[in-house]
Coordinates of C-alpha atoms in Angstrom, one line a residue:
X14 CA 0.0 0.0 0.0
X15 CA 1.5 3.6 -0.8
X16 CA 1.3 6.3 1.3
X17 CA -1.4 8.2 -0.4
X18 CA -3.7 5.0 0.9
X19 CA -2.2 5.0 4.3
X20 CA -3.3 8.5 4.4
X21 CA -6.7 7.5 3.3
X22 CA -7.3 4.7 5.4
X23 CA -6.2 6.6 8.7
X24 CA -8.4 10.0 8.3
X25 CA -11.3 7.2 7.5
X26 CA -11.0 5.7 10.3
X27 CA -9.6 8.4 12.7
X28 CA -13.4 9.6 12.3
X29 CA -14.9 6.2 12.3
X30 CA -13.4 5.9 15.9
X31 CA -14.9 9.3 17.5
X32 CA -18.0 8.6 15.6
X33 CA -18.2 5.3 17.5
X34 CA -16.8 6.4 20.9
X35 CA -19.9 8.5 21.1
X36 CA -22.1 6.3 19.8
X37 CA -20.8 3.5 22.2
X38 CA -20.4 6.0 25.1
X39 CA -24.0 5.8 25.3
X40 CA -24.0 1.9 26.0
X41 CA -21.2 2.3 28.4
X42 CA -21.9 4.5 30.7
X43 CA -25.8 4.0 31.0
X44 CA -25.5 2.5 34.0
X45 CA -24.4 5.3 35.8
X46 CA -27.1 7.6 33.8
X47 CA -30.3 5.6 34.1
X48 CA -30.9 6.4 37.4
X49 CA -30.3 10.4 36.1
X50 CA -33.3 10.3 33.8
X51 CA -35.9 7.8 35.0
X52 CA -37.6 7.6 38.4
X53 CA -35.9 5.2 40.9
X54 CA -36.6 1.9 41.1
X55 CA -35.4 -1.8 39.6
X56 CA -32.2 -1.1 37.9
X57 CA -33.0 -3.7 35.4
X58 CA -36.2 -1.5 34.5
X59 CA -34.0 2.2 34.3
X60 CA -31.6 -0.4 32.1
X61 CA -34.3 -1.3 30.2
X62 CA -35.7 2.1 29.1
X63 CA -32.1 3.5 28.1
X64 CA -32.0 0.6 26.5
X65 CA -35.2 1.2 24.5
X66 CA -33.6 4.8 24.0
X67 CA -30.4 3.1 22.6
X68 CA -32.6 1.1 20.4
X69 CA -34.4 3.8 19.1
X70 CA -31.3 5.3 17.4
X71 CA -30.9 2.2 15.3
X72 CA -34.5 2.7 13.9
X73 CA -33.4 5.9 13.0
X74 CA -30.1 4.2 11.2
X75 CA -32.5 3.3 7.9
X76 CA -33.3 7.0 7.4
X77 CA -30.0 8.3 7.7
X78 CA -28.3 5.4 5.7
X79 CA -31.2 6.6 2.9
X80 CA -30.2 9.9 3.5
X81 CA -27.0 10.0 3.9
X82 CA -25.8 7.5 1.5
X83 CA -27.6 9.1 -1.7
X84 CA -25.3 12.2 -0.5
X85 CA -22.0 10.0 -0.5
X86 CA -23.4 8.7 -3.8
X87 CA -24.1 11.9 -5.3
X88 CA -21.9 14.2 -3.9
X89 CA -19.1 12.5 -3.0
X90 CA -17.6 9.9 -0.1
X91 CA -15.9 12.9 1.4
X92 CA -19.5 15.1 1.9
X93 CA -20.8 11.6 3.4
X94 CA -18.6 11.5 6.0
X95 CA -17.8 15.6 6.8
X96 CA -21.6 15.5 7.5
X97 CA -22.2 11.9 9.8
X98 CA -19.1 13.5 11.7
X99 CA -21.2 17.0 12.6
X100 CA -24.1 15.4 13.1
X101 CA -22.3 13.2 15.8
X102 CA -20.8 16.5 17.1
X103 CA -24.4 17.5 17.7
X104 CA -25.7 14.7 19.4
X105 CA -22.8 14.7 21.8
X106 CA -23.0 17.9 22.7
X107 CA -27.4 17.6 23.6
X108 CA -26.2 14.5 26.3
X109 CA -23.6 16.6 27.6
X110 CA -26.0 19.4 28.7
X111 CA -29.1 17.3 29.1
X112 CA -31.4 17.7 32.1
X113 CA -31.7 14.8 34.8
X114 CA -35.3 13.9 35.9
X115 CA -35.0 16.1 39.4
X116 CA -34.7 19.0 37.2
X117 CA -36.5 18.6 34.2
X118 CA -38.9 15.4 34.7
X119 CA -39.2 13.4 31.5
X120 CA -37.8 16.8 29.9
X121 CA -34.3 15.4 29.8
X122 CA -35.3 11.8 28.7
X123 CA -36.8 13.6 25.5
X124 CA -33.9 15.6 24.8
X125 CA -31.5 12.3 25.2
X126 CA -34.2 10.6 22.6
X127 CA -33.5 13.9 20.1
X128 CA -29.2 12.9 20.8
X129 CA -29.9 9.6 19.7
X130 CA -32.4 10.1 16.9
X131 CA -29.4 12.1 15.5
X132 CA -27.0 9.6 16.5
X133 CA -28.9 7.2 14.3
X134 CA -29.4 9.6 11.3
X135 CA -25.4 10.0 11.7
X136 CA -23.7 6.2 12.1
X137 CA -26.7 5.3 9.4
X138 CA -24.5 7.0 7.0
X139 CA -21.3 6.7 8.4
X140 CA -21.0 3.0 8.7
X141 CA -21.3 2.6 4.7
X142 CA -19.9 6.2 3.7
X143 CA -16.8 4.5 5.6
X144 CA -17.1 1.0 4.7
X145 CA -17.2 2.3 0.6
X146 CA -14.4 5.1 1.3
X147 CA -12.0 2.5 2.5
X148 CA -12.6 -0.8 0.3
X149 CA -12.3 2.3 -2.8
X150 CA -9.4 3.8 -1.4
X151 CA -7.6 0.6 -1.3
X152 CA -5.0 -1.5 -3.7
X153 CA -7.8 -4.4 -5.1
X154 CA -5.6 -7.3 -3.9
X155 CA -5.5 -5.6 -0.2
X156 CA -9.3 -4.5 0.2
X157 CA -10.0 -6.8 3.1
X158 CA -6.8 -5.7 5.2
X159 CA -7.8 -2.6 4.6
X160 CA -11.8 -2.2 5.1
X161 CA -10.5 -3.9 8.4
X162 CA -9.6 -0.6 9.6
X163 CA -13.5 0.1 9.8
X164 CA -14.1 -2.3 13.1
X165 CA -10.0 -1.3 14.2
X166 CA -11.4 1.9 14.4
X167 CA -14.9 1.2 15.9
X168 CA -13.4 -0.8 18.3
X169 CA -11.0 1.8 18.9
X170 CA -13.6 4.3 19.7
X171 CA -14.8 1.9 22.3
X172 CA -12.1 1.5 23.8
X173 CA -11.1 5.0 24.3
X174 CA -14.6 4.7 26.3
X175 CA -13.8 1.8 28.1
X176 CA -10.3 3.6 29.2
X177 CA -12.2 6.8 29.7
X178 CA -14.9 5.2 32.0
X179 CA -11.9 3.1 33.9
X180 CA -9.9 6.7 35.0
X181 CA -13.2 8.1 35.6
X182 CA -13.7 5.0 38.1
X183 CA -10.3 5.6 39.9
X184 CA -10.7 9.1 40.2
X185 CA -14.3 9.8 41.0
X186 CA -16.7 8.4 43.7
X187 CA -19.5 6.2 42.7
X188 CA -22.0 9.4 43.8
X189 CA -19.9 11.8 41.9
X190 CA -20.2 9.5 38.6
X191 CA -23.5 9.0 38.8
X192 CA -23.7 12.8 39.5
X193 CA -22.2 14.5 36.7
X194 CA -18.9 12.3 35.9
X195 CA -20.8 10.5 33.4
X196 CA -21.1 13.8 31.3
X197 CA -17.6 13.7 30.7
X198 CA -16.9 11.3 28.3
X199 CA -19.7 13.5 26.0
X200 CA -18.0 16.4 26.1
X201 CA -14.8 14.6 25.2
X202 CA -16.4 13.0 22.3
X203 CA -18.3 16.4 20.9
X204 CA -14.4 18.0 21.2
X205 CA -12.9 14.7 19.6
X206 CA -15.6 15.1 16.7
X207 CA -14.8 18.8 15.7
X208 CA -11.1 17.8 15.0
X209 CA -12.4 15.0 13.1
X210 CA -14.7 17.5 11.1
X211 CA -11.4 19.8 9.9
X212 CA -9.5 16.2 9.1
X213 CA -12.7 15.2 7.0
X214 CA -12.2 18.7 4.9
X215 CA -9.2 18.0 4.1
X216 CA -9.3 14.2 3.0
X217 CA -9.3 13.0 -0.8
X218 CA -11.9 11.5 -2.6
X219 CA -11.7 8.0 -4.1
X220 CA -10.4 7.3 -7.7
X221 CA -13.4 5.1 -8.1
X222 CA -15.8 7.5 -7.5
X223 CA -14.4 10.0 -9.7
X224 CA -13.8 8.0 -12.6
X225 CA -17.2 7.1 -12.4
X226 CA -19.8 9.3 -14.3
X227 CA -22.4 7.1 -15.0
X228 CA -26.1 8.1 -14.7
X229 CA -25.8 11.0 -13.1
X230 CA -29.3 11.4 -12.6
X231 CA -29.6 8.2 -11.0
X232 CA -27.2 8.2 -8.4
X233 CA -27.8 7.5 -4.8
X234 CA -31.3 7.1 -5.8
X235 CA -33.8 3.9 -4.5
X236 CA -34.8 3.4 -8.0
X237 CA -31.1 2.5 -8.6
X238 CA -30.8 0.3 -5.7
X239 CA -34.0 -1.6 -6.9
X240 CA -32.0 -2.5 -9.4
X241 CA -29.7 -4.3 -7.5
X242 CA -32.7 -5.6 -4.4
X243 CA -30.8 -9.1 -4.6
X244 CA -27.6 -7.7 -3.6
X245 CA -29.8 -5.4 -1.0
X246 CA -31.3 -8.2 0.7
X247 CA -27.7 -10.5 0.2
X248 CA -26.6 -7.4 2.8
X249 CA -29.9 -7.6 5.3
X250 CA -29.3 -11.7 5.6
X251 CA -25.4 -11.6 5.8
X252 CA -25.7 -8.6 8.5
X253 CA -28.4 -10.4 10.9
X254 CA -26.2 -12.8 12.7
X255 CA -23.0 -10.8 12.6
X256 CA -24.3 -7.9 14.2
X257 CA -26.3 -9.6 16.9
X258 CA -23.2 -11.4 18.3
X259 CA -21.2 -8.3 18.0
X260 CA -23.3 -6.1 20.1
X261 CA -24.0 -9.1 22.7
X262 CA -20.2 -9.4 23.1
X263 CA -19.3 -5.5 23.0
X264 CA -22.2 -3.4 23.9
X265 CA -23.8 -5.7 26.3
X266 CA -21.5 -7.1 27.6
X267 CA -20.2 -5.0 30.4
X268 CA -24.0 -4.5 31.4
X269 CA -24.4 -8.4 31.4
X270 CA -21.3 -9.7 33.4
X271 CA -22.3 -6.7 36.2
X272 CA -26.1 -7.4 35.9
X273 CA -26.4 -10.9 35.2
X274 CA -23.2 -12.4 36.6
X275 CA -22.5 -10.4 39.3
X276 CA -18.8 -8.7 38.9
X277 CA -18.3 -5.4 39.8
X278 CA -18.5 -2.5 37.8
X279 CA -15.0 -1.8 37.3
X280 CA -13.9 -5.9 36.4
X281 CA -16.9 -5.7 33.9
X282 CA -15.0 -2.5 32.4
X283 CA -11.6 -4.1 32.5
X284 CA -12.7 -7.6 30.9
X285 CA -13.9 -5.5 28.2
X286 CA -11.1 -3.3 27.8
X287 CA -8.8 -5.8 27.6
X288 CA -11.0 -8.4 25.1
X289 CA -11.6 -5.7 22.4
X290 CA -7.8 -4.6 22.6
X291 CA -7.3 -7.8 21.5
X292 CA -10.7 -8.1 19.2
X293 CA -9.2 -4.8 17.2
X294 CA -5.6 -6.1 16.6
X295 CA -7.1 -9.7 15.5
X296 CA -9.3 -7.4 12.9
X297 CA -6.6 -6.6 9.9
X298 CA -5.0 -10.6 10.4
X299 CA -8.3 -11.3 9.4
X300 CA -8.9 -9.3 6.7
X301 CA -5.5 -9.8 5.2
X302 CA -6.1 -13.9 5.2
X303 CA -9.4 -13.3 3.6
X304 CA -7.4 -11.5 0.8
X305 CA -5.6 -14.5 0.5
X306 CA -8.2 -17.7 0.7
X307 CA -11.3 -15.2 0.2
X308 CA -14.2 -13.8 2.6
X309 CA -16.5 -17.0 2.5
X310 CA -14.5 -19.2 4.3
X311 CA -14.4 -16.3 7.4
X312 CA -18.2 -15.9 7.3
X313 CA -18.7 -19.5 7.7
X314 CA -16.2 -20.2 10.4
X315 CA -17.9 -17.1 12.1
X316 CA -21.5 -18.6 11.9
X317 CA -20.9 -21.8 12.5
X318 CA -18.7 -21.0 15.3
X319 CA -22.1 -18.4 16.8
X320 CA -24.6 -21.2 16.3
X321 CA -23.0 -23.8 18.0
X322 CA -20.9 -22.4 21.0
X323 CA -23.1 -18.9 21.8
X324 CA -25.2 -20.8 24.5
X325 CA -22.3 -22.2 26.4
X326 CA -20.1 -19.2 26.1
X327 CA -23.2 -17.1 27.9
X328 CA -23.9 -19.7 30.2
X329 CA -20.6 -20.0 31.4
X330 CA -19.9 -16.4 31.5
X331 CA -23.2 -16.3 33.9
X332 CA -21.5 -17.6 36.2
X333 CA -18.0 -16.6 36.2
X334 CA -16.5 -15.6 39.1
X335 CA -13.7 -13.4 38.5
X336 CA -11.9 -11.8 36.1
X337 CA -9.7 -14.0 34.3
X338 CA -12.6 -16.5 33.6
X339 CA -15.1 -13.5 32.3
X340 CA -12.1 -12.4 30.1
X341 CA -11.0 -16.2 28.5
X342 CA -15.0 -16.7 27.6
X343 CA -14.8 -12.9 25.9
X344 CA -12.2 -13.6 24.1
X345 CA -13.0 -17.0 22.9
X346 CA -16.5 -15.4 21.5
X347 CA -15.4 -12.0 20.1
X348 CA -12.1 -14.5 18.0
X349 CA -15.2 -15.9 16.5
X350 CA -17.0 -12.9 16.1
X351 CA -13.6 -11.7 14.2
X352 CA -14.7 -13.7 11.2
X353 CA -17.4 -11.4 10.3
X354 CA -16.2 -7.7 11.6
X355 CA -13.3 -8.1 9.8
X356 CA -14.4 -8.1 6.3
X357 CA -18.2 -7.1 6.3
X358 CA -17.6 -3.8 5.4
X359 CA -15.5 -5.4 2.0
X360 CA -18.1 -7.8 0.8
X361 CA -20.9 -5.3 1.5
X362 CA -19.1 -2.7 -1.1
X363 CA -17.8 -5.1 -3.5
X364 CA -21.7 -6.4 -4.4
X365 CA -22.2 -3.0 -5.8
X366 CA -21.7 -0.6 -8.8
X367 CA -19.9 2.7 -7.8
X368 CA -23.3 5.0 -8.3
X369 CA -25.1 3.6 -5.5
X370 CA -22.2 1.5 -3.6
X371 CA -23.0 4.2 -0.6
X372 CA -26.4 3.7 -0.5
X373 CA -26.5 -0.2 -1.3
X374 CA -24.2 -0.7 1.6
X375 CA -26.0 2.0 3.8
X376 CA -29.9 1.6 3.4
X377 CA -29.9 -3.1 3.8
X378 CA -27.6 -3.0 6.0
X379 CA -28.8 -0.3 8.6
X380 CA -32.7 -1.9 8.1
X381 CA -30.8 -5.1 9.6
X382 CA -29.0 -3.3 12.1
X383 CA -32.4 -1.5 13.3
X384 CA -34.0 -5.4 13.5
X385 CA -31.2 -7.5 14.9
X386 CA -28.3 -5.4 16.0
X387 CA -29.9 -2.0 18.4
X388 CA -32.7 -4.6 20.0
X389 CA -29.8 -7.2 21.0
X390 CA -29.3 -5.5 23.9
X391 CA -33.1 -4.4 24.8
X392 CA -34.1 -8.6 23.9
X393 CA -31.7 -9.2 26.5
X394 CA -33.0 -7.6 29.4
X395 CA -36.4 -8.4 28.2
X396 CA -35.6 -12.2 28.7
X397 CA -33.8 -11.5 31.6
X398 CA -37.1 -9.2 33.1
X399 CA -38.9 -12.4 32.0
X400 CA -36.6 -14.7 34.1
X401 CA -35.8 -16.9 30.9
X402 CA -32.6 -15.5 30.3
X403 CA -31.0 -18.1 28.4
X404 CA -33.7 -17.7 25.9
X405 CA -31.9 -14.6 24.7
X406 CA -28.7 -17.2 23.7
X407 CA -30.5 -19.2 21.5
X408 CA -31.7 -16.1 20.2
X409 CA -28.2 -15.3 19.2
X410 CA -27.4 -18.3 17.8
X411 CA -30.4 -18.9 15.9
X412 CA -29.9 -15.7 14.2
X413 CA -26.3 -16.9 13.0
X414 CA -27.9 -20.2 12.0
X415 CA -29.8 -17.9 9.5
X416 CA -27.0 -15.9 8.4
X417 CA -25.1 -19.3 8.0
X418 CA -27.1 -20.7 5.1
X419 CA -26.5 -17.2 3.2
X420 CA -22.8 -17.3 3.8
X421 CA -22.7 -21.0 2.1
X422 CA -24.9 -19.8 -1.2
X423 CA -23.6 -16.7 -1.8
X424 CA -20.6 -16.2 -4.2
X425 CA -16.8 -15.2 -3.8
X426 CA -16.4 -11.5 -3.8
X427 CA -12.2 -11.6 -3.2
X428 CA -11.8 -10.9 -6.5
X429 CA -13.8 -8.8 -7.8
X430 CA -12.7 -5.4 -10.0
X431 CA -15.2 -2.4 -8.6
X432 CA -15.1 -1.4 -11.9
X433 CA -16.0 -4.4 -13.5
X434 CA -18.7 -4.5 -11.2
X435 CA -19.9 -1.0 -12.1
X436 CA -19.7 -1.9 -16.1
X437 CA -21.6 -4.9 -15.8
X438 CA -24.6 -2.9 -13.6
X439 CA -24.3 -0.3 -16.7
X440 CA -24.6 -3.6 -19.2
X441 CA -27.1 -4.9 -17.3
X442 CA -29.4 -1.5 -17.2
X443 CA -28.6 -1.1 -21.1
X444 CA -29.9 -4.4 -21.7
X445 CA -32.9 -4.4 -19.6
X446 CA -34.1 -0.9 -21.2

């Protein structure tokens, strides 16, 4: 890779990771904030409705992957992401300032719901503005190391969080986080965002996208992704099972082993610290040996390895007792999880033509996200409310079992040319009209 791509690649995902610290942020710290907007009670039932808040931002992940991706379609990759990033900047900034319930009653629960409506509309866009900008930006024969980056630097962004929330522990009372502490992390994030936002400015577009001047008109538009609806549901099917397991061992996790197996706050925080340190350097390995024997053989391991070993891992991480035993389990589920993070974003972008790659990726794959991946962790605690908690396991791995029989039909993207794929769409439309 030359230099020009290394460049590329790390202003990508230098604003992939703020975008997700804040979006993650959210998840991380709501225990310490539930209590600051709902009435006392049952924790599980403050959980529950920032949860349901948390939730609500994916439904609002459709509109700005819509949205969002007809602008990175039409106007560029570079417009795509400049605006997810100040929309994120936004939303960080209405948390930071946002009323508790003493003050303001349900007043600051609304204004948290208007953050993460925004939130939505912003990683809607980003996640396939960024997943397109980096499998363009790369050499062809190195588009799964790169694309990598993407979950490097979303799991990056979390782990800043994690880290954040750790010194936050060690240098703040439980009273005084639950006070104001946990408006720290949201100011950092809306600070973190804004450099991000003059990076963005600055970066170069793909060669992809401008060599590509086909149907102008039709760019970034849903009558051109109907046009390609196989592909569109391909991406819905593929994404259902990946992005359960991910946000069951990442978002939910800290909540689970501190609300369901009983660890402390802080060795919840450091198991997950220290698993997705590991999870983001296993991510370009991955990628770069799917370059090399291709992406189906990753999927598969990955779904297989969900179906079959998700309700053990949770079981046994029920009840583990300390932190080395939490950590081994996290680990052993998020290596699995590995084979689908670490080329999703690739195999997404290579099924589609360059004039509505942004949207193709953006629009399926946020729909799936809305279904499977923001109600992970709100199915959870609704099984757990329920006192059936093990039903939410074979939830997870019935929803890799599904993804499972698409990763075994669907064809080898390693090595395809994006501009092949873009000429045969045009072929294709020419033929049909």
């Amino acid at each position: 890779m030359g230099r020009q791509h290394w460049k590329r690649i790390w202003v990508g995902s230098a604003g992939n990771m703020v975008e997700w610290f804040d979006w993650f942020v959210y998840a991380s710290f709501a225990t310490y904030f539930a209590g600051a907007f709902f009435p006392s009670g049952n924790p599980t039932a403050q959980l529950m409705n920032t949860a349901g808040i948390f939730a609500v931002g994916f439904f609002m992940r459709p509109v700005g992957g819509w949205l969002l991706g007809r602008v990175g379609d039409r106007k560029g990759r570079k417009a795509a992401l400049t605006l997810t990033v100040t929309l994120m900047s936004a939303s960080a900034v209405l948390i930071a300032v946002a009323p508790t319930y003493g003050v303001a009653g349900y007043g600051g629960a609304l204004v948290l719901l208007v953050a993460r409506l925004l939130q939505g509309l912003s990683v809607g866009g980003e996640y396939a503005a960024s997943a397109t900008y980096l499998t363009e930006a790369s050499d062809p024969g190195r588009r799964g190391f790169a694309s990598s980056f993407q979950y490097v630097s979303m799991t990056a962004g979390q782990i800043v969080g994690l880290g954040l929330q750790i010194v936050l522990q060690r240098t703040l009372s439980d009273d005084a986080l639950h006070s104001y502490g946990w408006r720290i992390p949201f100011v950092v994030g809306a600070l973190g965002a804004a450099v991000v936002f003059y990076l963005r400015r600055t970066m170069l577009e793909t060669e992809v996208y401008e060599e590509d001047a086909s149907h102008t008109e039709e760019r970034g538009t849903l009558r051109a992704l109907w046009r390609h609806r196989r592909e569109a549901f391909l991406v819905v099917a593929l994404t259902m099972g990946g992005t359960v397991a991910y946000y069951t061992y990442t978002t939910y996790l800290t909540k689970y082993l501190s609300n369901s197996a009983g660890l402390s706050k802080e060795t919840a925080t450091l198991v997950s610290f220290t698993a997705l340190i590991v999870f983001a350097c296993l991510q370009p390995l991955a990628g770069a040996l799917s370059d090399r024997i291709g992406r189906r053989p990753l999927l598969i391991t990955f779904a297989v390895g969900s179906t079959f070993l998700t309700v053990p891992i949770m079981t046994l991480l029920k009840h583990a007792d300390g932190y080395w035993p939490a950590l081994g389990l996290a680990l052993l589920a998020l290596v699995v999880v590995t084979g689908y993070t670490s080329i999703n974003a690739c195999v997404k972008a290579e099924l589609f033509p360059t004039g509505v790659r942004a949207l193709g990726v953006a629009l399926p794959y946020a729909i799936a996200n809305a279904l499977f991946g923001g109600t992970a962790e709100y199915v959870a605690l609704w099984f757990k409310k329920g006192g059936i908690e093990s039903g939410f396991y074979w939830y997870v791995a019935g929803c890799a079992a599904v993804s499972l029989v698409v990763y075994v039909t669907m064809r080898e993207t390693k090595d395809l040319d994006l501009a092949r794929v873009a000429a045969r769409a045009e072929s294709s439309v020419t033929t049909a009209s």
